[in-house]
CSV table of C-alpha atoms in Angstrom, one decimal:
chain,number,residue,atom,x,y,z
A,130,MET,CA,149.8,37.5,125.6
A,131,SER,CA,152.4,39.3,128.0
A,132,GLU,CA,154.7,42.2,126.9
A,133,LYS,CA,157.7,40.1,128.0
A,134,ASN,CA,156.1,37.3,125.7
A,135,ARG,CA,155.5,39.7,122.6
A,136,GLU,CA,159.5,41.0,122.8
A,137,GLY,CA,160.7,37.5,122.8
A,138,LYS,CA,158.5,36.5,120.0
A,139,ARG,CA,160.1,39.2,117.7
A,140,THR,CA,160.4,37.0,114.8
A,141,ALA,CA,163.4,36.5,112.9
A,142,ARG,CA,161.7,37.8,109.7
A,143,GLU,CA,161.5,41.4,111.7
A,144,ARG,CA,165.1,41.3,112.6
A,145,MET,CA,166.1,40.6,109.2
A,146,GLN,CA,163.9,43.5,107.9
A,147,GLU,CA,165.6,45.9,110.1
A,148,GLN,CA,169.1,44.4,109.1
A,149,ARG,CA,168.4,44.8,105.6
A,150,ALA,CA,166.9,48.4,105.8
A,151,ALA,CA,170.1,49.2,107.7
A,152,GLU,CA,172.4,47.6,104.7
A,153,GLU,CA,170.2,49.6,102.2
A,154,ALA,CA,170.6,53.1,104.2
A,155,SER,CA,174.2,52.5,104.4
A,156,SER,CA,174.6,51.4,100.6
A,157,ARG,CA,172.5,54.2,99.7
A,158,ARG,CA,174.8,56.6,101.8
A,159,LYS,CA,177.8,55.0,100.3
A,160,LYS,CA,176.2,55.6,96.7
A,161,LYS,CA,175.5,59.3,97.5
A,162,LEU,CA,179.1,59.6,98.5
A,163,ILE,CA,180.3,58.2,95.4
A,164,VAL,CA,178.1,60.4,93.2
A,165,GLY,CA,178.8,63.5,95.2
A,166,GLY,CA,182.5,62.7,94.5
A,167,ALA,CA,182.0,62.3,91.0
A,168,VAL,CA,180.3,65.5,90.5
A,169,LEU,CA,182.8,67.4,92.4
A,170,ALA,CA,185.5,66.0,90.4
A,171,VAL,CA,183.8,66.4,87.4
A,172,ILE,CA,183.8,70.2,88.3
A,173,ALA,CA,187.1,70.6,89.5
A,174,ALA,CA,188.4,68.6,86.6
A,175,ALA,CA,186.5,70.8,84.3
A,176,VAL,CA,187.7,74.2,85.9
A,177,VAL,CA,191.5,73.2,86.3
A,178,THR,CA,191.3,72.2,82.5
A,179,GLY,CA,189.3,75.4,81.7
A,180,VAL,CA,192.3,77.6,83.3
A,181,VAL,CA,195.1,75.7,81.7
A,182,VAL,CA,193.5,75.7,78.4
A,183,GLN,CA,192.3,79.5,78.3
A,184,ASN,CA,195.6,80.5,79.4
A,185,GLU,CA,197.4,78.9,77.0
A,186,ARG,CA,195.0,80.2,74.4
A,187,SER,CA,195.0,83.6,75.6
A,188,LYS,CA,198.8,83.9,74.9
A,189,PRO,CA,201.0,85.6,74.0
A,190,GLU,CA,200.5,89.2,76.2
A,191,THR,CA,203.7,90.2,74.6
A,192,PRO,CA,203.1,89.4,71.2
A,193,THR,CA,205.8,87.8,68.9
A,194,ALA,CA,205.1,90.0,65.9
A,195,ALA,CA,204.6,93.7,66.3
A,196,PRO,CA,204.7,95.9,63.3
A,197,ALA,CA,207.7,97.8,62.6
A,198,GLY,CA,208.1,101.1,64.3
A,199,THR,CA,205.9,100.3,67.1
A,200,ILE,CA,207.3,101.9,70.7
A,201,GLY,CA,206.4,101.2,74.3
A,202,ASP,CA,207.8,98.3,76.2
A,203,LYS,CA,205.7,95.6,74.6
A,204,ASN,CA,205.6,97.5,71.1
A,205,LEU,CA,201.7,98.1,71.5
A,206,VAL,CA,201.9,101.9,70.5
A,207,ILE,CA,201.9,103.0,66.8
A,208,PRO,CA,203.7,106.6,67.0
A,209,VAL,CA,202.8,109.5,64.3
A,210,GLY,CA,205.0,112.4,64.0
A,211,ALA,CA,208.3,113.6,65.2
A,212,GLY,CA,209.5,111.5,68.1
A,213,ASN,CA,211.2,114.7,69.6
A,214,ALA,CA,208.1,116.9,69.4
A,215,PRO,CA,207.6,118.1,73.1
A,216,ALA,CA,204.1,117.2,73.6
A,217,VAL,CA,202.5,113.8,73.3
A,218,LEU,CA,199.0,113.0,72.4
A,219,THR,CA,197.7,109.8,73.6
A,220,VAL,CA,194.8,108.3,71.4
A,221,TYR,CA,192.8,105.0,72.1
A,222,GLU,CA,190.8,104.2,69.4
A,223,ASP,CA,188.7,101.1,68.0
A,224,PRO,CA,188.2,101.2,64.1
A,225,ARG,CA,184.6,100.4,64.4
A,226,CYS,CA,183.4,103.0,67.3
A,227,PRO,CA,181.3,105.7,66.0
A,228,ALA,CA,182.4,108.3,68.3
A,229,CYS,CA,185.8,107.7,67.0
A,230,GLY,CA,184.7,108.2,63.7
A,231,ILE,CA,183.0,111.6,64.6
A,232,PHE,CA,186.6,112.6,66.6
A,233,GLU,CA,188.6,111.4,63.6
A,234,ARG,CA,186.6,113.0,60.7
A,235,GLU,CA,186.6,116.5,62.7
A,236,PHE,CA,190.3,116.3,64.1
A,237,SER,CA,192.3,114.3,61.8
A,238,SER,CA,193.5,117.2,59.9
A,239,THR,CA,194.4,119.2,62.7
A,240,ILE,CA,196.0,116.7,64.4
A,241,ASP,CA,198.1,115.6,61.2
A,242,GLN,CA,199.1,119.4,61.0
A,243,LEU,CA,200.3,119.2,64.6
A,244,GLU,CA,202.3,116.4,63.7
A,245,ASP,CA,203.9,117.9,60.7
A,246,ALA,CA,204.7,121.2,62.6
A,247,GLY,CA,206.7,119.0,64.9
A,248,LYS,CA,204.4,120.1,67.9
A,249,VAL,CA,203.1,116.8,68.7
A,250,TYR,CA,204.3,113.1,68.9
A,251,THR,CA,200.9,111.2,68.7
A,252,ASN,CA,200.6,107.7,70.0
A,253,TYR,CA,198.0,105.7,68.7
A,254,HIS,CA,196.5,102.5,70.7
A,255,ILE,CA,194.5,100.5,68.2
A,256,VAL,CA,192.0,98.7,70.5
A,257,SER,CA,189.2,96.0,69.3
A,258,PHE,CA,186.5,95.7,71.9
A,259,ILE,CA,183.4,96.5,69.9
A,260,ASP,CA,183.6,93.1,68.6
A,261,ARG,CA,182.8,92.0,72.1
A,262,ALA,CA,179.5,94.1,72.2
A,263,VAL,CA,178.5,94.2,68.6
A,264,PRO,CA,178.7,91.0,66.6
A,265,GLY,CA,181.1,91.2,63.9
A,266,LYS,CA,185.2,91.4,63.8
A,267,GLY,CA,185.7,94.6,62.0
A,268,SER,CA,187.6,95.9,65.1
A,269,ARG,CA,190.0,93.0,65.1
A,270,THR,CA,190.6,92.7,61.0
A,271,GLY,CA,190.8,96.7,60.9
A,272,ALA,CA,193.3,97.0,63.8
A,273,ASN,CA,195.5,94.2,62.0
A,274,ALA,CA,195.0,96.3,58.5
A,275,LEU,CA,196.1,99.4,60.3
A,276,ALA,CA,199.0,97.1,61.8
A,277,CYS,CA,199.8,96.1,58.4
A,278,ALA,CA,199.9,99.6,57.2
A,279,GLN,CA,202.3,100.6,59.9
A,280,ASP,CA,204.5,98.0,58.9
A,281,ALA,CA,204.4,99.4,55.4
A,282,GLY,CA,205.0,103.0,56.7
A,283,HIS,CA,201.5,104.4,55.9
A,284,PHE,CA,199.6,104.2,59.0
A,285,ARG,CA,198.6,107.9,59.0
A,286,ASP,CA,197.2,107.9,55.6
A,287,PHE,CA,195.3,104.6,56.0
A,288,HIS,CA,193.9,105.3,59.3
A,289,ASP,CA,192.5,108.7,58.1
A,290,VAL,CA,191.0,106.8,55.1
A,291,LEU,CA,189.4,104.1,57.2
A,292,TYR,CA,187.8,106.4,59.6
A,293,ARG,CA,186.5,108.5,56.6
A,294,ASN,CA,185.0,105.4,55.4
A,295,GLN,CA,183.8,103.9,58.7
A,296,PRO,CA,180.4,101.9,58.3
A,297,ASP,CA,177.6,102.1,60.9
A,298,GLU,CA,178.4,100.4,64.0
A,299,THR,CA,176.1,97.6,63.5
A,300,ASN,CA,177.7,97.2,59.9
A,301,ASP,CA,180.7,94.9,60.0
A,302,ALA,CA,182.2,96.4,56.6
A,303,PHE,CA,185.5,96.4,58.2
A,304,GLY,CA,185.1,92.7,58.8
A,305,ASN,CA,185.4,92.0,55.4
A,306,LYS,CA,188.9,92.0,54.3
A,307,ALA,CA,187.9,93.1,50.8
A,308,VAL,CA,186.5,96.2,51.8
A,309,LEU,CA,189.6,97.2,53.5
A,310,LEU,CA,192.0,96.1,50.8
A,311,ASN,CA,189.9,98.3,48.4
A,312,LEU,CA,190.1,101.3,50.7
A,313,ALA,CA,193.9,100.5,50.6
A,314,LYS,CA,193.8,101.6,47.2
A,315,GLN,CA,193.4,105.0,48.3
A,316,VAL,CA,196.7,105.3,49.7
A,317,ASN,CA,199.6,105.8,47.2
A,318,GLY,CA,201.6,102.7,47.7
A,319,LEU,CA,200.1,101.0,50.2
A,320,ASP,CA,198.4,98.4,48.0
A,321,THR,CA,201.3,95.8,47.7
A,322,PRO,CA,201.3,91.9,47.7
A,323,GLY,CA,203.1,92.2,51.2
A,324,PHE,CA,200.2,94.5,52.4
A,325,ARG,CA,197.5,92.3,50.9
A,326,ALA,CA,198.9,89.0,52.5
A,327,CYS,CA,199.4,90.6,55.8
A,328,VAL,CA,195.7,91.6,55.8
A,329,ASN,CA,194.5,88.3,54.6
A,330,ASP,CA,196.7,86.2,56.9
A,331,ASN,CA,195.7,88.5,59.8
A,332,LYS,CA,199.4,88.8,60.4
A,333,TYR,CA,199.3,91.0,63.5
A,334,GLY,CA,196.1,89.3,65.1
A,335,GLY,CA,198.2,88.2,68.4
A,336,TRP,CA,199.4,91.9,68.3
A,337,VAL,CA,196.0,93.3,68.4
A,338,SER,CA,194.8,91.1,70.9
A,339,SER,CA,197.5,92.2,73.3
A,340,VAL,CA,196.8,95.9,72.6
A,341,GLN,CA,193.3,94.9,73.6
A,342,GLN,CA,194.4,93.4,77.0
A,343,ASP,CA,196.7,96.4,77.5
A,344,PHE,CA,193.5,98.8,77.4
A,345,ASP,CA,191.7,96.2,79.3
A,346,LYS,CA,193.9,96.6,82.0
A,347,SER,CA,194.2,100.4,81.7
A,348,SER,CA,191.9,102.7,83.6
A,349,TYR,CA,190.1,103.9,80.3
A,350,LYS,CA,187.1,102.4,79.7
A,351,SER,CA,185.3,104.0,76.5
A,352,THR,CA,187.0,105.3,73.2
A,353,PRO,CA,188.0,107.8,71.7
A,354,THR,CA,190.4,108.4,75.1
A,355,VAL,CA,192.6,111.5,74.2
A,356,LEU,CA,195.2,112.4,76.3
A,357,LEU,CA,197.7,115.3,76.0
A,358,ASN,CA,200.6,115.0,77.9
A,359,GLY,CA,198.7,112.3,79.9
A,360,GLN,CA,195.9,114.3,80.4
A,361,PRO,CA,192.6,113.5,79.2
A,362,VAL,CA,191.4,116.3,76.9
A,363,TYR,CA,188.2,114.6,75.3
A,364,PRO,CA,185.6,115.1,75.4
A,365,LYS,CA,186.7,118.1,77.6
A,366,ASN,CA,189.8,119.4,79.0
A,367,GLY,CA,188.9,120.7,82.2
A,368,ASN,CA,185.8,122.9,81.6
A,369,ASP,CA,186.5,123.3,77.9
A,370,GLU,CA,185.0,121.3,75.2
A,371,ILE,CA,187.4,120.1,72.8
A,372,THR,CA,187.6,121.8,69.2
A,373,PRO,CA,190.2,122.0,66.8
A,374,GLU,CA,191.2,125.3,67.7
A,375,ASN,CA,191.2,124.3,71.3
A,376,LEU,CA,193.4,121.6,70.7
A,377,VAL,CA,196.0,123.7,68.9
A,378,LYS,CA,195.8,126.4,71.7
A,379,TRP,CA,196.1,123.7,74.3
A,380,VAL,CA,199.2,121.9,72.5
A,381,ASP,CA,200.8,125.6,72.1
A,382,ALA,CA,200.3,126.5,75.7
A,383,ALA,CA,201.8,123.1,76.7
A,384,ASN,CA,204.6,123.7,74.3
A,385,GLN,CA,205.3,127.0,75.5
A,386,GLY,CA,209.2,128.0,75.6
A,387,LYS,CA,210.2,124.3,74.2
A,388,GLN,CA,211.9,123.4,71.1
A,389,LEU,CA,209.4,122.0,68.6
A,390,GLY,CA,210.3,118.8,67.1
A,391,THR,CA,211.6,118.0,63.6
A,392,ALA,CA,209.3,119.1,60.9
A,393,GLY,CA,207.8,117.1,58.2
A,394,SER,CA,205.2,114.4,57.7
A,395,ASN,CA,207.4,111.5,57.9
A,396,GLY,CA,206.5,109.7,54.7
A,397,GLN,CA,202.9,110.2,55.2
A,398,THR,CA,200.8,112.4,52.7
A,399,PRO,CA,201.4,116.1,54.0
A,400,ALA,CA,198.9,117.5,56.1
A,401,PRO,CA,196.4,119.6,54.3
A,402,THR,CA,196.8,123.3,54.8
A,403,SER,CA,193.7,124.1,55.8
A,404,ALA,CA,192.1,122.8,59.2
A,405,ALA,CA,188.7,122.4,57.7
A,406,SER,CA,187.2,119.2,59.0
A,407,GLU,CA,186.1,116.4,57.0
A,408,ALA,CA,182.4,115.9,55.9
A,409,ASN,CA,181.1,114.2,59.0
A,410,ASN,CA,179.0,111.7,57.3
A,411,PRO,CA,180.7,108.0,56.9
A,412,SER,CA,180.8,106.8,53.1
A,413,PRO,CA,177.6,104.7,52.6
A,414,ASN,CA,179.4,102.4,49.9
A,415,ALA,CA,182.0,101.2,52.7
A,416,GLY,CA,179.4,98.2,53.1
B,263,MET,CA,161.9,51.7,88.0
B,264,ALA,CA,161.9,54.7,90.5
B,265,GLY,CA,159.7,54.8,93.3
B,266,PRO,CA,160.1,53.7,96.8
B,267,ALA,CA,161.4,50.0,96.5
B,268,ALA,CA,158.4,47.7,97.8
B,269,GLN,CA,159.4,45.8,100.6
B,270,PRO,CA,158.3,42.2,99.8
B,271,GLY,CA,155.4,41.5,101.9
B,272,GLY,CA,156.8,43.9,104.7
B,273,PRO,CA,154.0,45.8,106.5
B,274,ALA,CA,154.7,49.7,106.0
B,275,PRO,CA,157.9,51.3,104.3
B,276,THR,CA,160.3,51.9,107.0
B,277,PRO,CA,160.8,55.3,108.4
B,278,SER,CA,163.8,56.2,106.3
B,279,ALA,CA,161.6,55.6,102.9
B,280,ARG,CA,161.3,58.6,100.9
B,281,ARG,CA,157.7,60.3,100.5
B,282,PRO,CA,156.6,59.1,97.3
B,283,VAL,CA,156.7,61.6,94.7
B,284,PRO,CA,154.0,62.2,92.1
B,285,VAL,CA,155.1,60.6,88.7
B,286,TRP,CA,154.2,64.1,86.7
B,287,SER,CA,156.4,66.1,89.1
B,288,GLU,CA,159.4,64.0,88.2
B,289,TRP,CA,158.5,64.5,84.6
B,290,VAL,CA,158.6,68.4,85.7
B,291,GLY,CA,161.8,68.0,87.3
B,292,THR,CA,163.5,66.4,83.7
B,293,VAL,CA,162.2,69.7,82.0
B,294,VAL,CA,163.2,72.1,84.8
B,295,ARG,CA,166.8,70.1,84.7
B,296,LEU,CA,167.1,70.2,81.0
B,297,ALA,CA,166.5,74.1,81.0
B,298,LEU,CA,168.7,74.7,83.4
B,299,ALA,CA,171.3,72.4,81.6
B,300,VAL,CA,170.4,74.8,78.6
B,301,VAL,CA,171.2,77.9,80.3
B,302,TRP,CA,174.4,76.7,81.6
B,303,GLY,CA,175.7,75.3,78.3
B,304,TRP,CA,174.5,78.6,76.6
B,305,ALA,CA,176.1,80.6,79.1
B,306,GLY,CA,179.5,78.5,79.1
B,307,LEU,CA,179.9,78.3,75.3
B,308,ALA,CA,179.2,81.9,74.8
B,309,LYS,CA,182.4,82.8,77.2
B,310,VAL,CA,184.8,80.2,75.7
B,311,ALA,CA,185.7,81.6,72.5
B,312,ASP,CA,187.6,84.8,73.9
B,313,PRO,CA,189.4,84.2,77.0
B,314,ALA,CA,190.5,87.7,77.1
B,315,GLU,CA,186.7,89.1,76.9
B,316,ALA,CA,185.7,86.7,79.5
B,317,ALA,CA,188.5,87.9,81.7
B,318,GLN,CA,187.8,91.6,81.0
B,319,ALA,CA,183.7,90.6,81.9
B,320,VAL,CA,185.2,89.6,85.6
B,321,ARG,CA,187.8,92.5,85.7
B,322,ALA,CA,184.7,95.0,84.8
B,323,TYR,CA,183.0,94.1,88.2
B,324,GLU,CA,186.0,96.1,90.2
B,325,ILE,CA,185.3,93.7,93.0
B,326,LEU,CA,188.2,91.0,92.3
B,327,PRO,CA,192.0,91.7,92.6
B,328,GLU,CA,193.9,91.3,89.4
B,329,SER,CA,195.3,88.1,90.3
B,330,LEU,CA,192.0,86.6,90.4
B,331,VAL,CA,190.9,88.1,87.2
B,332,LYS,CA,192.0,85.7,85.1
B,333,PRO,CA,191.5,82.4,86.8
B,334,ILE,CA,187.9,83.3,87.4
B,335,GLY,CA,187.5,84.7,83.5
B,336,TYR,CA,189.1,81.3,82.0
B,337,GLY,CA,187.6,78.7,84.8
B,338,LEU,CA,184.1,80.1,84.8
B,339,PRO,CA,182.9,79.1,81.6
B,340,PHE,CA,183.8,75.6,82.2
B,341,LEU,CA,182.5,75.3,85.3
B,342,GLU,CA,179.0,76.6,83.8
B,343,LEU,CA,179.9,74.0,81.0
B,344,ALA,CA,180.7,71.1,83.8
B,345,LEU,CA,177.3,71.8,85.5
B,346,ALA,CA,175.4,71.9,82.0
B,347,LEU,CA,176.6,68.3,81.3
B,348,LEU,CA,175.8,66.8,84.9
B,349,LEU,CA,172.4,68.3,84.4
B,350,VAL,CA,171.8,66.7,81.0
B,351,ILE,CA,173.0,63.3,82.7
B,352,GLY,CA,171.1,64.1,85.7
B,353,LEU,CA,174.0,62.9,87.6
B,354,GLY,CA,174.1,64.1,91.5
B,355,VAL,CA,171.2,66.5,90.6
B,356,ARG,CA,170.5,67.9,94.1
B,357,LEU,CA,174.6,69.0,94.6
B,358,VAL,CA,174.6,70.2,91.2
B,359,ALA,CA,171.2,72.6,91.8
B,360,GLY,CA,172.9,73.4,95.2
B,361,VAL,CA,176.2,74.6,93.0
B,362,SER,CA,174.0,76.3,90.6
B,363,ALA,CA,172.0,78.1,93.2
B,364,LEU,CA,174.9,79.3,94.9
B,365,LEU,CA,176.6,80.5,91.7
B,366,LEU,CA,173.4,82.4,90.8
B,367,LEU,CA,173.3,84.1,94.1
B,368,VAL,CA,176.9,85.2,93.4
B,369,PHE,CA,176.0,86.5,90.1
B,370,VAL,CA,173.1,88.6,91.6
B,371,ALA,CA,175.1,89.7,94.3
B,372,GLY,CA,177.7,90.9,91.9
B,373,ILE,CA,175.1,92.7,89.6
B,374,ALA,CA,173.8,94.2,92.3
B,375,SER,CA,176.8,95.3,93.6
B,376,ALA,CA,177.9,97.3,90.2
B,377,TRP,CA,174.5,98.6,90.2
B,378,ALA,CA,174.7,100.1,93.6
B,379,ARG,CA,178.2,101.6,93.1
B,380,GLY,CA,177.1,103.3,89.7
B,381,ILE,CA,179.4,101.5,87.5
B,382,SER,CA,178.2,101.1,84.0
B,383,ILE,CA,178.7,97.3,82.5
B,384,ASP,CA,177.2,94.8,80.9
B,385,CYS,CA,176.9,91.7,83.2
B,386,GLY,CA,178.6,89.4,80.7
B,387,CYS,CA,176.4,86.5,81.6
B,388,PHE,CA,176.0,85.3,78.0
B,389,GLY,CA,179.5,86.4,76.5
B,390,GLY,CA,180.4,90.3,75.9
B,391,GLY,CA,180.7,92.1,79.4
B,392,GLY,CA,182.8,94.9,80.4
B,393,HIS,CA,182.1,98.6,80.5
B,394,VAL,CA,179.0,99.7,78.3
B,395,ASP,CA,177.4,103.2,78.2
B,396,GLU,CA,175.3,104.4,81.4
B,397,SER,CA,172.1,104.2,79.1
B,398,GLN,CA,172.8,100.8,78.2
B,399,THR,CA,172.9,99.1,81.3
B,400,LYS,CA,170.3,96.6,82.3
B,401,TYR,CA,170.9,95.8,85.6
B,402,LEU,CA,167.2,94.9,86.7
B,403,GLN,CA,166.5,92.6,83.8
B,404,GLU,CA,169.9,90.8,84.5
B,405,ILE,CA,169.1,90.2,88.0
B,406,LEU,CA,165.3,89.1,87.1
B,407,ARG,CA,166.7,86.7,84.6
B,408,ASP,CA,169.1,85.5,87.1
B,409,THR,CA,166.4,84.8,89.9
B,410,GLY,CA,164.3,83.1,87.1
B,411,PHE,CA,167.1,80.6,86.9
B,412,LEU,CA,167.4,80.4,90.5
B,413,VAL,CA,163.9,79.3,90.7
B,414,LEU,CA,164.8,76.3,88.5
B,415,ALA,CA,167.8,75.4,90.7
B,416,GLY,CA,165.4,75.6,93.4
B,417,TRP,CA,162.9,73.4,92.3
B,418,LEU,CA,165.8,70.9,91.4
B,419,LEU,CA,167.1,71.2,95.3
B,420,TRP,CA,163.5,70.6,96.6
B,421,ARG,CA,162.5,67.6,94.1
B,422,PRO,CA,166.0,66.1,92.7
B,423,ARG,CA,164.2,62.9,91.6
B,424,THR,CA,163.7,63.6,87.9
B,425,ARG,CA,163.1,61.3,84.9
B,426,LEU,CA,165.6,59.8,82.5
B,427,SER,CA,168.6,60.8,84.8
B,428,ALA,CA,171.7,58.8,85.7
B,429,ASP,CA,170.4,59.3,89.4
B,430,GLY,CA,167.3,57.4,88.8
B,431,TRP,CA,169.3,54.5,86.7
B,432,LEU,CA,171.7,54.4,89.7
B,433,ALA,CA,168.7,54.2,92.3
B,434,GLY,CA,167.3,51.5,90.0
């Protein structure tokens, strides 16, 4: 049989097979394109939906309800002391942060005295990021309760009570509203139906989230962050360790030659006369 | 059924026909596919609850400009969930595995970059994220974990045909 003859005898069956294979290949390609398109469409739709939905959910960055007397362009800051005091002490604190508890139990009476003497105007940023790292919601419910106390005019007293009774970081006692309401009874005049409703309804939840988002965008990464006239002083101011005595010294130096602000405790319990720090152990019955 | 389509009476498979893959390997592929789906599903769900937290986890890497932090923080969990869904049903497995591998490489690069620059963050891989104490960073574990996930994605890139998949059903 010659080559030519064999060529000529390529049967119809072989040609049909080739054609079918080509068709199958083309249909496989088409299927692949459709599947690939569908996959990319699903991914794109999910991402777009996600961005839109989460954007909606993370609102409002400027909260609709802020506690009375808060300051700053978005009313995210709780001020304590006389507004005309010459020095500003800025404090970023999380209700669950153990280092904040240690700081407060050592410094709160000193800071209260500086406020009452018209020497400092303290600006509190009550952040709530421990909840992200340690399971629980005590940072947020605690911050909301502090906002409620601010609304009622008892922020400083309740703030001091909370930190004196701070549970261990892993114990989410502040996530339990009953614990917060119980602690509020230690502050004269705070335990009112309005305050209880504010805590139970998480009235300032949006505000709390806004304060945290503002902290997220700041350059500060941990709590407590303490600034005296914008200058970090915790844990050290330059080479000097922060102590109650040093803090007073630094404030007095900064206020040198300036008119002090209005003295008085602005409706809070007046500061103790001695600067003795609180017993530095959280109350065991907070939980 | 899966497997090369038999050509009725045909002498040999056409050159374009797939090399036969042993059945056990297709079952391994199914397990790998579902395992990767669990990884993405878990990662996505953990990040969906708190958008601000997810955005902060992205911001903490200090790589992206602020204008991209939120879109990525908000969109990423949904991308992960979409990958999980596609892996569960087994649609476009090779493409999805490719996207997964790419994403994991980006994550590993991000973590390595944070490590190299000496910043202290949690990777935020499964929720959380943001700055942590220097003693609490786990960069090596995070990279090794992601590398393990990368092996799963690599398997599916190599052997995308798996049992109980939409791909197999479509090829039917």
